[in-house]
mmCIF file of C-alpha atoms in Angstrom:
data_model
loop_
_atom_site.group_PDB
_atom_site.id
_atom_site.type_symbol
_atom_site.label_atom_id
_atom_site.label_comp_id
_atom_site.label_asym_id
_atom_site.label_seq_id
_atom_site.Cartn_x
_atom_site.Cartn_y
_atom_site.Cartn_z
ATOM 1 C CA ASN A 1 154.107 127.669 38.162
ATOM 2 C CA TRP A 2 150.577 128.462 36.890
ATOM 3 C CA LEU A 3 149.914 124.844 36.017
ATOM 4 C CA PHE A 4 150.964 123.660 39.469
ATOM 5 C CA THR A 5 148.797 126.321 41.115
ATOM 6 C CA VAL A 6 145.639 125.356 39.230
ATOM 7 C CA LEU A 7 146.216 121.619 39.574
ATOM 8 C CA PHE A 8 147.246 121.699 43.247
ATOM 9 C CA PRO A 9 143.608 121.498 44.485
ATOM 10 C CA VAL A 10 143.095 118.391 42.356
ATOM 11 C CA ILE A 11 146.205 116.856 43.918
ATOM 12 C CA CYS A 12 144.868 117.688 47.384
ATOM 13 C CA LEU A 13 141.490 116.156 46.552
ATOM 14 C CA CYS A 14 143.274 113.005 45.436
ATOM 15 C CA GLY A 15 144.791 112.861 48.933
ATOM 16 C CA PHE A 16 141.315 113.020 50.475
ATOM 17 C CA VAL A 17 140.096 110.301 48.108
ATOM 18 C CA LEU A 18 143.057 108.097 49.035
ATOM 19 C CA ALA A 19 142.287 108.619 52.731
ATOM 20 C CA TYR A 20 138.646 107.706 52.042
ATOM 21 C CA TYR A 21 139.605 104.411 50.389
ATOM 22 C CA TYR A 22 142.337 103.733 52.924
ATOM 23 C CA ALA A 23 139.677 103.808 55.653
ATOM 24 C CA GLU A 24 137.617 101.345 53.637
ATOM 25 C CA ARG A 25 140.482 98.870 53.560
ATOM 26 C CA THR A 26 141.882 99.261 57.083
ATOM 27 C CA ASN A 27 138.950 99.954 59.432
ATOM 28 C CA GLN A 28 137.196 96.735 60.376
ATOM 29 C CA ASN A 29 134.559 98.469 62.471
ATOM 30 C CA PRO A 30 131.852 99.700 60.046
ATOM 31 C CA ALA A 31 130.825 102.603 62.306
ATOM 32 C CA GLU A 32 134.393 103.902 62.581
ATOM 33 C CA ARG A 33 134.948 103.460 58.865
ATOM 34 C CA LYS A 34 131.755 105.355 58.020
ATOM 35 C CA ALA A 35 132.612 108.182 60.435
ATOM 36 C CA TYR A 36 136.106 108.508 58.974
ATOM 37 C CA GLN A 37 134.780 108.484 55.415
ATOM 38 C CA ASP A 38 132.153 111.096 56.311
ATOM 39 C CA LYS A 39 134.931 113.318 57.641
ATOM 40 C CA CYS A 40 136.895 112.832 54.409
ATOM 41 C CA VAL A 41 133.912 113.870 52.287
ATOM 42 C CA GLN A 42 133.214 116.824 54.576
ATOM 43 C CA ALA A 43 136.855 117.926 54.303
ATOM 44 C CA MET A 44 136.662 117.702 50.491
ATOM 45 C CA VAL A 45 133.485 119.795 50.378
ATOM 46 C CA ILE A 46 134.925 122.478 52.662
ATOM 47 C CA PHE A 47 138.236 122.499 50.772
ATOM 48 C CA VAL A 48 136.492 122.922 47.416
ATOM 49 C CA CYS A 49 134.297 125.757 48.689
ATOM 50 C CA VAL A 50 137.184 127.586 50.334
ATOM 51 C CA MET A 51 139.491 127.232 47.313
ATOM 52 C CA TYR A 52 136.752 128.020 44.772
ATOM 53 C CA VAL A 53 137.481 131.721 44.213
ATOM 54 C CA PHE A 54 141.259 131.406 44.184
ATOM 55 C CA VAL A 55 141.391 128.466 41.804
ATOM 56 C CA THR A 56 138.706 129.795 39.456
ATOM 57 C CA ALA A 57 140.412 133.193 39.238
ATOM 58 C CA LYS A 58 143.818 131.574 38.775
ATOM 59 C CA ALA A 59 142.480 129.287 36.030
ATOM 60 C CA ILE A 60 141.516 132.239 33.821
ATOM 61 C CA GLU A 61 144.835 134.102 34.199
ATOM 62 C CA PRO A 62 146.502 132.911 30.947
ATOM 63 C CA THR A 63 143.827 134.666 28.905
ATOM 64 C CA PHE A 64 145.073 138.094 30.052
ATOM 65 C CA CYS A 65 147.678 139.614 27.749
ATOM 66 C CA GLN A 66 149.279 143.041 27.475
ATOM 67 C CA TYR A 67 151.598 144.971 25.171
ATOM 68 C CA LEU A 68 155.052 145.724 26.505
ATOM 69 C CA LYS A 69 157.081 148.811 25.643
ATOM 70 C CA ASP A 70 159.183 146.775 23.207
ATOM 71 C CA GLY A 71 156.010 145.934 21.228
ATOM 72 C CA ARG A 72 155.653 142.314 22.301
ATOM 73 C CA PHE A 73 152.206 140.992 23.241
ATOM 74 C CA VAL A 74 152.736 138.810 26.327
ATOM 75 C CA MET A 75 150.791 137.152 29.124
ATOM 76 C CA MET A 76 150.316 139.485 32.089
ATOM 77 C CA TYR A 77 151.260 136.855 34.649
ATOM 78 C CA ALA A 78 154.082 135.223 32.684
ATOM 79 C CA GLN A 79 155.752 137.893 30.592
ATOM 80 C CA ASP A 80 158.188 135.465 28.998
ATOM 81 C CA GLU A 81 155.248 133.827 27.168
ATOM 82 C CA GLU A 82 154.083 135.608 24.015
ATOM 83 C CA CYS A 83 150.370 135.633 23.261
ATOM 84 C CA LYS A 84 149.987 134.134 19.799
ATOM 85 C CA SER A 85 146.962 132.629 18.181
ATOM 86 C CA LEU A 86 147.183 129.222 16.600
ATOM 87 C CA LEU A 87 147.230 130.865 13.150
ATOM 88 C CA GLU A 88 150.336 132.896 14.059
ATOM 89 C CA CYS A 89 152.316 129.796 15.019
ATOM 90 C CA GLU A 90 154.254 127.765 12.508
ATOM 91 C CA ASP A 91 153.773 124.507 14.382
ATOM 92 C CA PRO A 92 150.568 123.995 16.448
ATOM 93 C CA PHE A 93 152.436 121.892 19.002
ATOM 94 C CA ASP A 94 155.081 124.593 19.393
ATOM 95 C CA CYS A 95 152.470 127.270 20.179
ATOM 96 C CA SER A 96 152.500 126.997 23.964
ATOM 97 C CA TYR A 97 150.258 130.022 24.573
ATOM 98 C CA PHE A 98 147.452 128.415 22.589
ATOM 99 C CA TRP A 99 147.637 125.297 24.785
ATOM 100 C CA TYR A 100 147.778 127.446 27.925
ATOM 101 C CA GLN A 101 144.631 129.173 26.749
ATOM 102 C CA VAL A 102 142.827 125.917 25.915
ATOM 103 C CA LEU A 103 143.701 124.466 29.322
ATOM 104 C CA SER A 104 142.803 127.757 30.987
ATOM 105 C CA TRP A 105 139.310 127.846 29.505
ATOM 106 C CA PHE A 106 138.770 124.158 30.243
ATOM 107 C CA LEU A 107 139.790 124.566 33.904
ATOM 108 C CA PHE A 108 137.767 127.768 34.223
ATOM 109 C CA LEU A 109 134.665 125.923 33.025
ATOM 110 C CA VAL A 110 135.357 122.934 35.277
ATOM 111 C CA TYR A 111 136.095 125.025 38.353
ATOM 112 C CA GLY A 112 133.781 127.961 37.707
ATOM 113 C CA PHE A 113 130.714 126.081 36.564
ATOM 114 C CA GLY A 114 131.365 122.394 37.246
ATOM 115 C CA ILE A 115 131.847 122.734 40.992
ATOM 116 C CA PRO A 116 128.617 124.701 41.607
ATOM 117 C CA LEU A 117 126.726 122.390 39.245
ATOM 118 C CA THR A 118 127.947 119.299 41.090
ATOM 119 C CA ILE A 119 127.102 120.788 44.474
ATOM 120 C CA GLY A 120 123.701 121.934 43.200
ATOM 121 C CA LEU A 121 122.819 118.508 41.834
ATOM 122 C CA LYS A 122 123.919 116.831 45.060
ATOM 123 C CA LEU A 123 121.850 119.214 47.216
ATOM 124 C CA ARG A 124 118.826 119.004 44.931
ATOM 125 C CA HIS A 125 118.890 115.213 45.025
ATOM 126 C CA ALA A 126 119.138 115.250 48.816
ATOM 127 C CA TYR A 127 116.267 117.708 49.084
ATOM 128 C CA LYS A 128 114.040 115.683 46.751
ATOM 129 C CA THR A 129 114.762 112.420 48.593
ATOM 130 C CA ASN A 130 114.395 113.990 52.073
ATOM 131 C CA GLN A 131 118.004 113.297 53.061
ATOM 132 C CA MET A 132 118.713 116.796 54.396
ATOM 133 C CA ASN A 133 117.974 115.697 57.969
ATOM 134 C CA ASN A 134 119.765 112.372 57.616
ATOM 135 C CA VAL A 135 122.687 112.270 60.074
ATOM 136 C CA ASN A 136 125.060 110.746 57.512
ATOM 137 C CA TYR A 137 124.192 113.370 54.932
ATOM 138 C CA LEU A 138 124.492 116.143 57.510
ATOM 139 C CA GLN A 139 127.972 114.956 58.451
ATOM 140 C CA ARG A 140 129.092 114.983 54.840
ATOM 141 C CA TYR A 141 127.336 117.965 53.274
ATOM 142 C CA GLY A 142 125.746 119.841 56.163
ATOM 143 C CA TRP A 143 128.403 122.547 55.951
ATOM 144 C CA LEU A 144 126.838 123.664 52.669
ATOM 145 C CA TYR A 145 123.307 124.273 53.914
ATOM 146 C CA MET A 146 123.121 124.233 57.728
ATOM 147 C CA ARG A 147 124.195 127.880 57.897
ATOM 148 C CA TYR A 148 121.046 128.888 56.033
ATOM 149 C CA ASN A 149 117.291 128.440 56.361
ATOM 150 C CA ARG A 150 116.216 124.857 55.571
ATOM 151 C CA ASP A 151 114.109 125.960 52.602
ATOM 152 C CA GLN A 152 117.083 127.864 51.203
ATOM 153 C CA TYR A 153 119.304 124.775 51.024
ATOM 154 C CA ALA A 154 120.887 125.932 47.755
ATOM 155 C CA TRP A 155 121.885 129.388 48.979
ATOM 156 C CA GLU A 156 125.550 128.350 48.793
ATOM 157 C CA LEU A 157 125.053 128.195 45.014
ATOM 158 C CA VAL A 158 123.897 131.819 45.024
ATOM 159 C CA VAL A 159 127.018 132.722 46.981
ATOM 160 C CA MET A 160 129.192 130.817 44.500
ATOM 161 C CA ALA A 161 127.433 132.481 41.545
ATOM 162 C CA ARG A 162 128.150 135.908 43.045
ATOM 163 C CA LYS A 163 131.800 134.950 43.481
ATOM 164 C CA LEU A 164 131.948 133.757 39.877
ATOM 165 C CA LEU A 165 130.425 137.023 38.653
ATOM 166 C CA LEU A 166 133.048 138.956 40.610
ATOM 167 C CA ILE A 167 135.800 136.879 38.996
ATOM 168 C CA ILE A 168 134.332 137.484 35.537
ATOM 169 C CA CYS A 169 133.895 141.229 36.173
ATOM 170 C CA GLN A 170 137.447 141.481 37.463
ATOM 171 C CA SER A 171 138.763 139.803 34.325
ATOM 172 C CA LEU A 172 137.020 142.193 31.940
#
């Protein structure tokens, strides 16, 4: 259940990518193809920004454990899974909590820091190469910066950093 929840956005993004390449193969008119592909990229950007908090918070869930009344130390969100370190397990491949935790931290880093970093690099490159006013760029990434002052093109990163801090504070 947790694994499906944290990987579902990736599955959805694969659908957008397939639609992007489908347009490349089927649309003969270059203007229509470009417009369709711009809409696909715009949909991916909006989807990632909207799902950011949910997926980042969900990715860190397996790290939360609690003691039950019977003395077991279990995951808060999956109480059938005992929280054991790799040293407490007899077989490393049989220690499912350890692998949940490894995947959890990996996905938290990818979602929590990788998404803002990717967006920041993309916006910075566009700003440095004067693409912010380019119609094609606006159609694809304008949703990220058109709501703000032109000089504050990276304000969405500040918003994402605040969301990440809230997720981290909530998890402490």
